[in-house]
Coordinates of C-alpha atoms and ligand atoms in Angstrom, one line a residue:
X1 CA 104.9 142.1 105.1
X2 CA 102.5 139.2 105.0
X3 CA 103.4 136.8 102.2
X4 CA 101.1 134.8 100.0
X5 CA 101.3 131.5 102.1
X6 CA 99.8 133.2 105.2
X7 CA 97.3 135.2 103.1
X8 CA 95.8 132.1 101.6
X9 CA 95.5 130.6 105.1
X10 CA 93.8 133.8 106.1
X11 CA 91.2 133.6 103.3
X12 CA 92.7 135.1 100.1
X13 CA 93.3 133.3 96.8
X14 CA 95.8 134.0 94.0
X15 CA 96.1 133.1 90.3
X16 CA 99.7 132.0 91.1
X17 CA 99.5 130.0 94.3
X18 CA 102.1 130.1 97.0
X19 CA 104.4 127.0 96.9
X20 CA 106.4 124.9 99.4
X21 CA 107.1 121.1 99.7
X22 CA 106.8 118.7 102.5
X23 CA 110.3 117.4 103.5
X24 CA 111.8 120.3 101.5
X25 CA 114.9 120.2 103.8
X26 CA 116.3 116.7 103.2
X27 CA 118.5 114.2 101.6
X28 CA 117.8 115.2 97.9
X29 CA 119.9 118.4 98.7
X30 CA 123.7 118.0 98.8
X31 CA 123.9 120.9 101.3
X32 CA 121.6 119.0 103.6
X33 CA 123.7 115.8 103.4
X34 CA 126.8 117.9 104.2
X35 CA 125.2 119.5 107.3
X36 CA 123.7 116.2 108.4
X37 CA 127.2 114.6 108.3
X38 CA 128.5 117.4 110.4
X39 CA 125.8 117.0 113.0
X40 CA 126.4 113.4 113.7
X41 CA 123.0 111.6 114.1
X42 CA 119.6 112.7 112.9
X43 CA 118.4 113.4 116.4
X44 CA 121.5 115.5 117.0
X45 CA 120.7 117.5 113.9
X46 CA 117.1 118.1 115.1
X47 CA 118.3 119.3 118.5
X48 CA 121.1 121.6 117.3
X49 CA 119.4 125.0 116.9
X50 CA 122.1 126.4 114.6
X51 CA 122.2 123.4 112.2
X52 CA 118.5 122.8 112.3
X53 CA 117.9 126.4 111.4
X54 CA 120.6 126.1 108.7
X55 CA 118.9 123.1 107.0
X56 CA 115.5 124.8 107.3
X57 CA 116.9 127.8 105.4
X58 CA 118.7 125.8 102.7
X59 CA 115.7 125.1 100.4
X60 CA 114.5 128.7 100.9
X61 CA 117.9 130.1 99.6
X62 CA 118.0 127.6 96.8
X63 CA 114.4 127.8 95.6
X64 CA 112.7 130.8 97.2
X65 CA 109.7 128.8 98.5
X66 CA 106.8 130.8 100.0
X67 CA 107.1 128.9 103.3
X68 CA 109.8 127.3 105.4
X69 CA 109.0 124.3 107.7
X70 CA 111.2 124.0 110.7
X71 CA 113.6 121.1 110.6
X72 CA 112.6 118.7 113.3
X73 CA 110.6 115.4 113.5
X74 CA 107.2 114.3 114.8
X75 CA 109.0 111.8 117.1
X76 CA 110.6 114.7 119.1
X77 CA 107.4 114.8 121.2
X78 CA 107.5 111.2 122.5
X79 CA 111.3 111.7 122.9
X80 CA 110.6 114.8 125.1
X81 CA 108.2 112.7 127.1
X82 CA 111.0 110.3 127.9
X83 CA 110.8 107.6 125.2
X84 CA 114.2 106.7 123.9
X85 CA 114.6 107.6 120.2
X86 CA 117.2 106.8 117.7
X87 CA 117.5 106.3 113.9
X88 CA 118.9 103.1 112.4
X89 CA 120.9 104.2 109.4
X90 CA 119.1 103.3 106.2
X91 CA 116.1 101.9 108.1
X92 CA 114.3 104.6 110.1
X93 CA 113.2 105.5 113.5
X94 CA 113.3 103.3 116.6
X95 CA 111.6 104.1 119.9
X96 CA 111.4 102.4 123.2
X97 CA 107.9 100.9 122.8
X98 CA 105.0 102.1 124.9
X99 CA 102.5 99.2 124.5
X100 CA 101.3 98.3 128.0
X101 CA 100.5 99.8 131.4
X102 CA 104.1 99.4 132.7
X103 CA 105.8 101.1 129.7
X104 CA 103.0 103.8 129.7
X105 CA 103.7 104.4 133.4
X106 CA 107.3 105.3 132.6
X107 CA 106.3 108.0 130.1
X108 CA 106.5 111.5 131.6
X109 CA 103.4 113.7 131.6
X110 CA 105.6 116.8 131.1
X111 CA 107.6 117.6 128.0
X112 CA 111.3 117.9 128.8
X113 CA 112.0 121.6 128.3
X114 CA 115.7 120.9 127.7
X115 CA 114.6 119.1 124.5
X116 CA 111.7 121.3 123.3
X117 CA 113.6 124.6 123.9
X118 CA 116.1 123.6 121.2
X119 CA 113.3 123.4 118.7
X120 CA 112.0 126.8 119.8
X121 CA 115.5 128.3 119.6
X122 CA 115.9 126.9 116.0
X123 CA 112.5 128.6 115.2
X124 CA 113.6 132.0 116.6
X125 CA 116.9 131.9 114.7
X126 CA 115.1 130.9 111.5
X127 CA 112.5 133.6 111.9
X128 CA 115.2 136.2 112.2
X129 CA 117.0 135.0 109.1
X130 CA 114.0 134.5 106.8
X131 CA 112.8 137.0 104.2
X132 CA 109.7 138.8 105.8
X133 CA 107.4 137.4 103.1
X134 CA 108.3 133.8 103.8
X135 CA 106.0 132.0 106.2
X136 CA 107.4 129.8 108.9
X137 CA 105.7 126.6 109.8
X138 CA 106.0 124.6 113.0
X139 CA 104.5 121.1 113.3
X140 CA 103.8 118.0 115.2
X141 CA 102.5 114.5 114.4
X142 CA 98.9 113.8 115.0
X143 CA 98.4 111.5 118.1
X144 CA 97.3 108.5 116.0
X145 CA 100.4 108.6 113.7
X146 CA 102.8 109.2 116.6
X147 CA 101.1 106.4 118.5
X148 CA 101.7 104.0 115.6
X149 CA 105.5 104.5 116.1
X150 CA 105.4 104.6 119.9
X151 CA 103.4 101.4 120.3
X152 CA 105.5 99.4 117.7
X153 CA 108.8 101.0 118.6
X154 CA 109.3 101.5 114.8
X155 CA 107.6 102.2 111.5
X156 CA 105.4 99.3 110.4
X157 CA 103.9 98.3 107.1
X158 CA 100.2 98.4 108.1
X159 CA 100.3 100.0 111.6
X160 CA 99.0 96.7 113.0
X161 CA 100.4 96.9 116.5
X162 CA 98.7 100.2 117.2
X163 CA 95.4 99.2 115.5
X164 CA 95.4 96.0 117.6
X165 CA 96.2 97.7 120.9
X166 CA 93.4 100.2 120.1
X167 CA 91.0 97.3 119.7
X168 CA 92.3 95.1 122.6
X169 CA 93.0 97.8 125.2
X170 CA 91.0 100.9 124.1
X171 CA 91.4 102.5 127.6
X172 CA 95.1 102.2 127.6
X173 CA 95.3 103.4 124.0
X174 CA 93.1 106.4 124.9
X175 CA 95.5 107.3 127.7
X176 CA 98.4 107.2 125.2
X177 CA 96.5 109.4 122.8
X178 CA 95.4 111.8 125.5
X179 CA 99.0 112.2 126.7
X180 CA 100.0 113.0 123.1
X181 CA 97.2 115.5 122.7
X182 CA 98.3 117.5 125.7
X183 CA 102.0 117.4 124.8
X184 CA 101.5 118.1 121.1
X185 CA 99.2 121.2 121.9
X186 CA 101.9 122.5 124.3
X187 CA 104.6 121.9 121.7
X188 CA 102.7 123.8 119.0
X189 CA 102.0 126.7 121.3
X190 CA 105.7 126.8 122.2
X191 CA 106.6 126.8 118.5
X192 CA 104.1 129.7 117.7
X193 CA 105.5 131.7 120.6
X194 CA 109.0 131.1 119.2
X195 CA 108.1 132.5 115.8
X196 CA 106.0 129.9 113.8
X197 CA 103.4 131.7 111.7
X198 CA 101.3 128.5 111.3
X199 CA 101.4 124.9 112.5
X200 CA 100.8 121.7 110.6
X201 CA 99.6 118.5 112.2
X202 CA 100.8 115.4 110.2
X203 CA 98.5 112.4 110.4
X204 CA 100.4 110.2 107.9
X205 CA 98.6 107.0 108.8
X206 CA 95.1 108.2 109.1
X207 CA 94.1 106.1 106.0
X208 CA 94.3 102.7 107.8
X209 CA 91.3 103.1 110.2
X210 CA 87.7 102.2 109.8
X211 CA 85.3 105.2 110.0
X212 CA 84.4 104.8 113.7
X213 CA 88.1 104.5 114.7
X214 CA 89.0 107.3 112.4
X215 CA 86.6 109.6 114.3
X216 CA 87.9 108.5 117.7
X217 CA 91.6 108.4 117.0
X218 CA 92.1 111.0 114.3
X219 CA 89.3 113.5 114.1
X220 CA 88.7 114.1 117.9
X221 CA 92.4 114.2 119.0
X222 CA 93.4 116.6 116.2
X223 CA 90.3 118.8 116.9
X224 CA 91.3 118.8 120.6
X225 CA 94.8 119.9 119.8
X226 CA 93.5 122.7 117.6
X227 CA 91.1 123.8 120.4
X228 CA 93.9 123.8 123.0
X229 CA 96.3 125.7 120.8
X230 CA 93.6 128.4 120.1
X231 CA 92.7 128.6 123.8
X232 CA 96.3 129.8 124.3
X233 CA 96.6 131.7 121.0
X234 CA 93.2 132.6 119.6
X235 CA 94.4 133.5 116.0
X236 CA 96.7 130.5 115.6
X237 CA 96.7 129.2 112.0
X238 CA 96.4 125.4 111.9
X239 CA 96.8 123.1 108.9
X240 CA 95.7 119.5 109.3
X241 CA 97.0 116.7 107.0
X242 CA 95.0 113.5 107.3
X243 CA 96.9 111.6 104.7
X244 CA 95.0 108.7 103.1
X245 CA 91.7 109.7 104.6
X246 CA 88.6 109.7 102.3
X247 CA 87.0 113.0 101.4
X248 CA 84.4 112.7 104.2
X249 CA 87.2 112.1 106.7
X250 CA 89.2 115.1 105.4
X251 CA 86.2 117.3 105.7
X252 CA 85.4 116.1 109.2
X253 CA 89.0 116.8 110.3
X254 CA 89.0 120.3 108.7
X255 CA 85.6 121.2 110.2
X256 CA 86.0 119.9 113.7
X257 CA 89.4 121.4 114.1
X258 CA 88.4 124.7 112.3
X259 CA 91.5 124.3 110.2
X260 CA 92.8 127.2 108.2
X261 CA 94.2 124.8 105.7
X262 CA 94.0 121.1 104.9
X263 CA 96.7 118.9 103.4
X264 CA 95.5 116.9 100.4
X265 CA 97.4 113.7 99.3
X266 CA 97.7 112.8 95.6
X267 CA 94.9 110.1 95.7
X268 CA 92.2 112.7 96.5
X269 CA 90.0 114.1 93.8
X270 CA 90.9 117.8 93.6
X271 CA 87.8 119.0 91.9
X272 CA 85.7 117.3 94.5
X273 CA 87.6 119.2 97.2
X274 CA 86.9 122.5 95.5
X275 CA 83.2 121.7 95.2
X276 CA 82.9 120.5 98.8
X277 CA 85.2 122.8 100.7
X278 CA 84.4 126.0 98.8
X279 CA 86.4 128.8 100.4
X280 CA 85.9 127.6 103.9
X281 CA 89.6 126.6 104.2
X282 CA 92.7 126.4 102.0
X283 CA 93.6 123.2 100.2
X284 CA 97.3 122.4 100.3
X285 CA 98.7 119.9 97.8
X286 CA 98.8 117.6 96.0
X287 CA 101.4 116.7 93.3
X288 CA 102.3 113.0 93.3
X289 CA 106.0 113.0 94.6
X290 CA 106.7 110.5 91.9
X291 CA 105.9 113.1 89.2
X292 CA 108.9 115.0 90.6
X293 CA 111.1 112.0 89.9
X294 CA 109.7 111.5 86.4
X295 CA 110.3 115.0 85.3
X296 CA 109.9 116.1 81.7
X297 CA 106.5 116.3 80.1
X298 CA 105.0 114.0 82.8
X299 CA 105.9 116.6 85.4
X300 CA 104.7 119.6 83.4
X301 CA 101.4 117.8 82.8
X302 CA 101.0 116.8 86.5
X303 CA 101.7 120.4 87.7
X304 CA 99.3 121.8 85.1
X305 CA 96.6 119.4 86.3
X306 CA 97.0 120.4 89.9
X307 CA 96.9 124.1 89.0
X308 CA 93.9 123.7 86.7
X309 CA 91.8 121.7 89.2
X310 CA 92.4 124.1 92.1
X311 CA 92.1 127.3 90.0
X312 CA 89.9 129.9 91.5
X313 CA 90.1 128.3 95.0
X314 CA 92.2 128.9 98.1
X315 CA 95.2 126.8 97.1
X316 CA 98.7 126.3 98.4
X317 CA 100.8 124.3 95.9
X318 CA 102.6 121.4 97.6
X319 CA 103.2 117.7 97.1
X320 CA 100.8 115.0 98.2
X321 CA 103.5 113.7 100.6
X322 CA 107.2 114.3 101.3
X323 CA 109.7 114.7 98.5
X324 CA 111.8 111.5 98.0
X325 CA 115.5 111.5 98.4
X326 CA 116.2 110.3 94.8
X327 CA 114.4 113.4 93.3
X328 CA 116.6 115.4 90.9
X329 CA 117.0 119.1 92.0
X330 CA 116.4 120.3 88.4
X331 CA 112.9 118.7 88.6
X332 CA 112.1 120.8 91.7
X333 CA 113.2 123.9 89.7
X334 CA 111.1 122.9 86.8
X335 CA 108.0 122.5 89.1
X336 CA 108.5 125.9 90.7
X337 CA 108.9 127.8 87.5
X338 CA 105.9 126.0 86.0
X339 CA 103.8 127.0 89.1
X340 CA 105.0 130.6 89.1
X341 CA 104.7 131.3 85.4
X342 CA 101.0 131.9 86.2
Ligands
CP3_1 O1 109.3 118.7 105.9 C1 110.4 119.1 106.4 O2 111.3 119.5 105.6 C2 110.6 119.3 107.9 C3 111.1 118.2 108.6 C4 110.4 116.9 108.8 C5 111.1 115.7 108.9 N1 110.2 114.8 109.3 C6 112.5 115.5 108.7 C7 113.0 114.2 108.5 C8 109.0 116.7 109.0 C9 107.8 117.6 108.9 C10 108.9 115.3 109.3 C11 107.6 114.7 109.7 C12 107.6 113.2 109.9 N2 108.5 112.4 110.5 C13 106.5 112.4 109.6 C14 105.1 112.9 109.0 C15 105.2 113.2 107.6 C16 105.5 112.1 106.7 O3 106.5 112.2 106.0 O4 104.8 111.2 106.6 C17 106.8 111.1 110.0 C18 105.9 109.9 109.8 C19 108.1 111.1 110.6 C20 108.9 110.0 111.2 C21 110.1 109.7 110.4 N3 111.2 110.5 110.4 C22 110.4 108.6 109.6 C23 109.4 107.5 109.4 C24 111.6 108.8 109.1 C25 112.4 107.8 108.3 C26 112.0 107.8 106.9 C27 113.0 108.4 106.0 O5 112.6 109.2 105.1 O6 114.2 108.1 106.2 C28 112.1 110.0 109.6 C29 113.4 110.6 109.3 C30 113.5 112.0 108.7 N4 112.7 113.0 109.2 C31 114.3 112.5 107.7 C32 114.0 113.8 107.5 C33 114.7 114.8 106.6 C34 115.4 111.7 107.0 C35 116.5 111.4 107.9 C36 117.9 111.6 107.5 O7 118.4 112.7 107.2 O8 118.5 110.5 107.4

């Protein structure tokens, strides 16, 4: 049975939209924190098929979302290309930086199957355990966003190291992006073959580039990934999420990658999306994650606004970015029942 999430990606619309949340498996859930403690480190959790599948299923059991997103991370791709990866407790990801010819030369041009196969195993296990109407999402980071971490070796405030390298050494930066395009497309194909019904490409930092650079480093690479995925799997469903991009940029990404769906952050004008995009692709979003912390009337109002603005269009209810760890679980319940009351 094909559930609502996939049906909206395939062209339908519903009065009550399907709903899931970015980062729905995560630290706001006590059962996640418990499994995470059992796994050891964050990377160990990502690469343990049983536990990764378990945490993927936790929010589905608790809330009955219309889609599950496989528990993994966008940095698994550079890790599988040989870049060292670890997470500093309370700080975030650390990678062995790739920022010059020498460090680029050490990067493999093949994904390490010993690493990626664990993600595929987690997907197969999850698929077997999910209710048939629940969609399963695989994902990768967009090359630009992954490159911002790879070049700096960590998350940065304004992605300056990658922006600077792209200006100073565009040929080297192009090589890094091209390597990520090939590896990401292969990883998405592997995920679909293992059971993912759709794949999402997260471009979290696409909002920091000038229009020319945005075209070169965001629009083209994401379109190339989508093209490669569909060359292998013609009916693959692709969702692109160019977070922070202006409406023109969002539209360029969606059109050039023939996206089935496009992620919308909370800054973006929803009514404008409906007018511009029509029914060409689904809009997925865009509740401000802070509304989920506020709760009460503010949350009800924010949910109602999202529903009203997207009414009559191909809409998948989601947040405008990942749920924050301090979010009360009751507020998630409140959001879901508000969305589903119709
Ligand atoms: O959405 C889901 O539930 C699926 C799993 C998922 C994670 N990361 C798990 C995770 C997904 C889709 C991601 C994507 C991801 N990872 C992005 C793009 C989307 C976004 O949120 O902007 C980025 C930029 C990353 C890189 C990353 N991973 C960072 C910067 C951090 C640290 C920030 C933080 O919140 O601590 C992570 C860690 C991470 N990835 C956690 C989770 C649940 C928290 C780690 C923990 O359990 O300690």
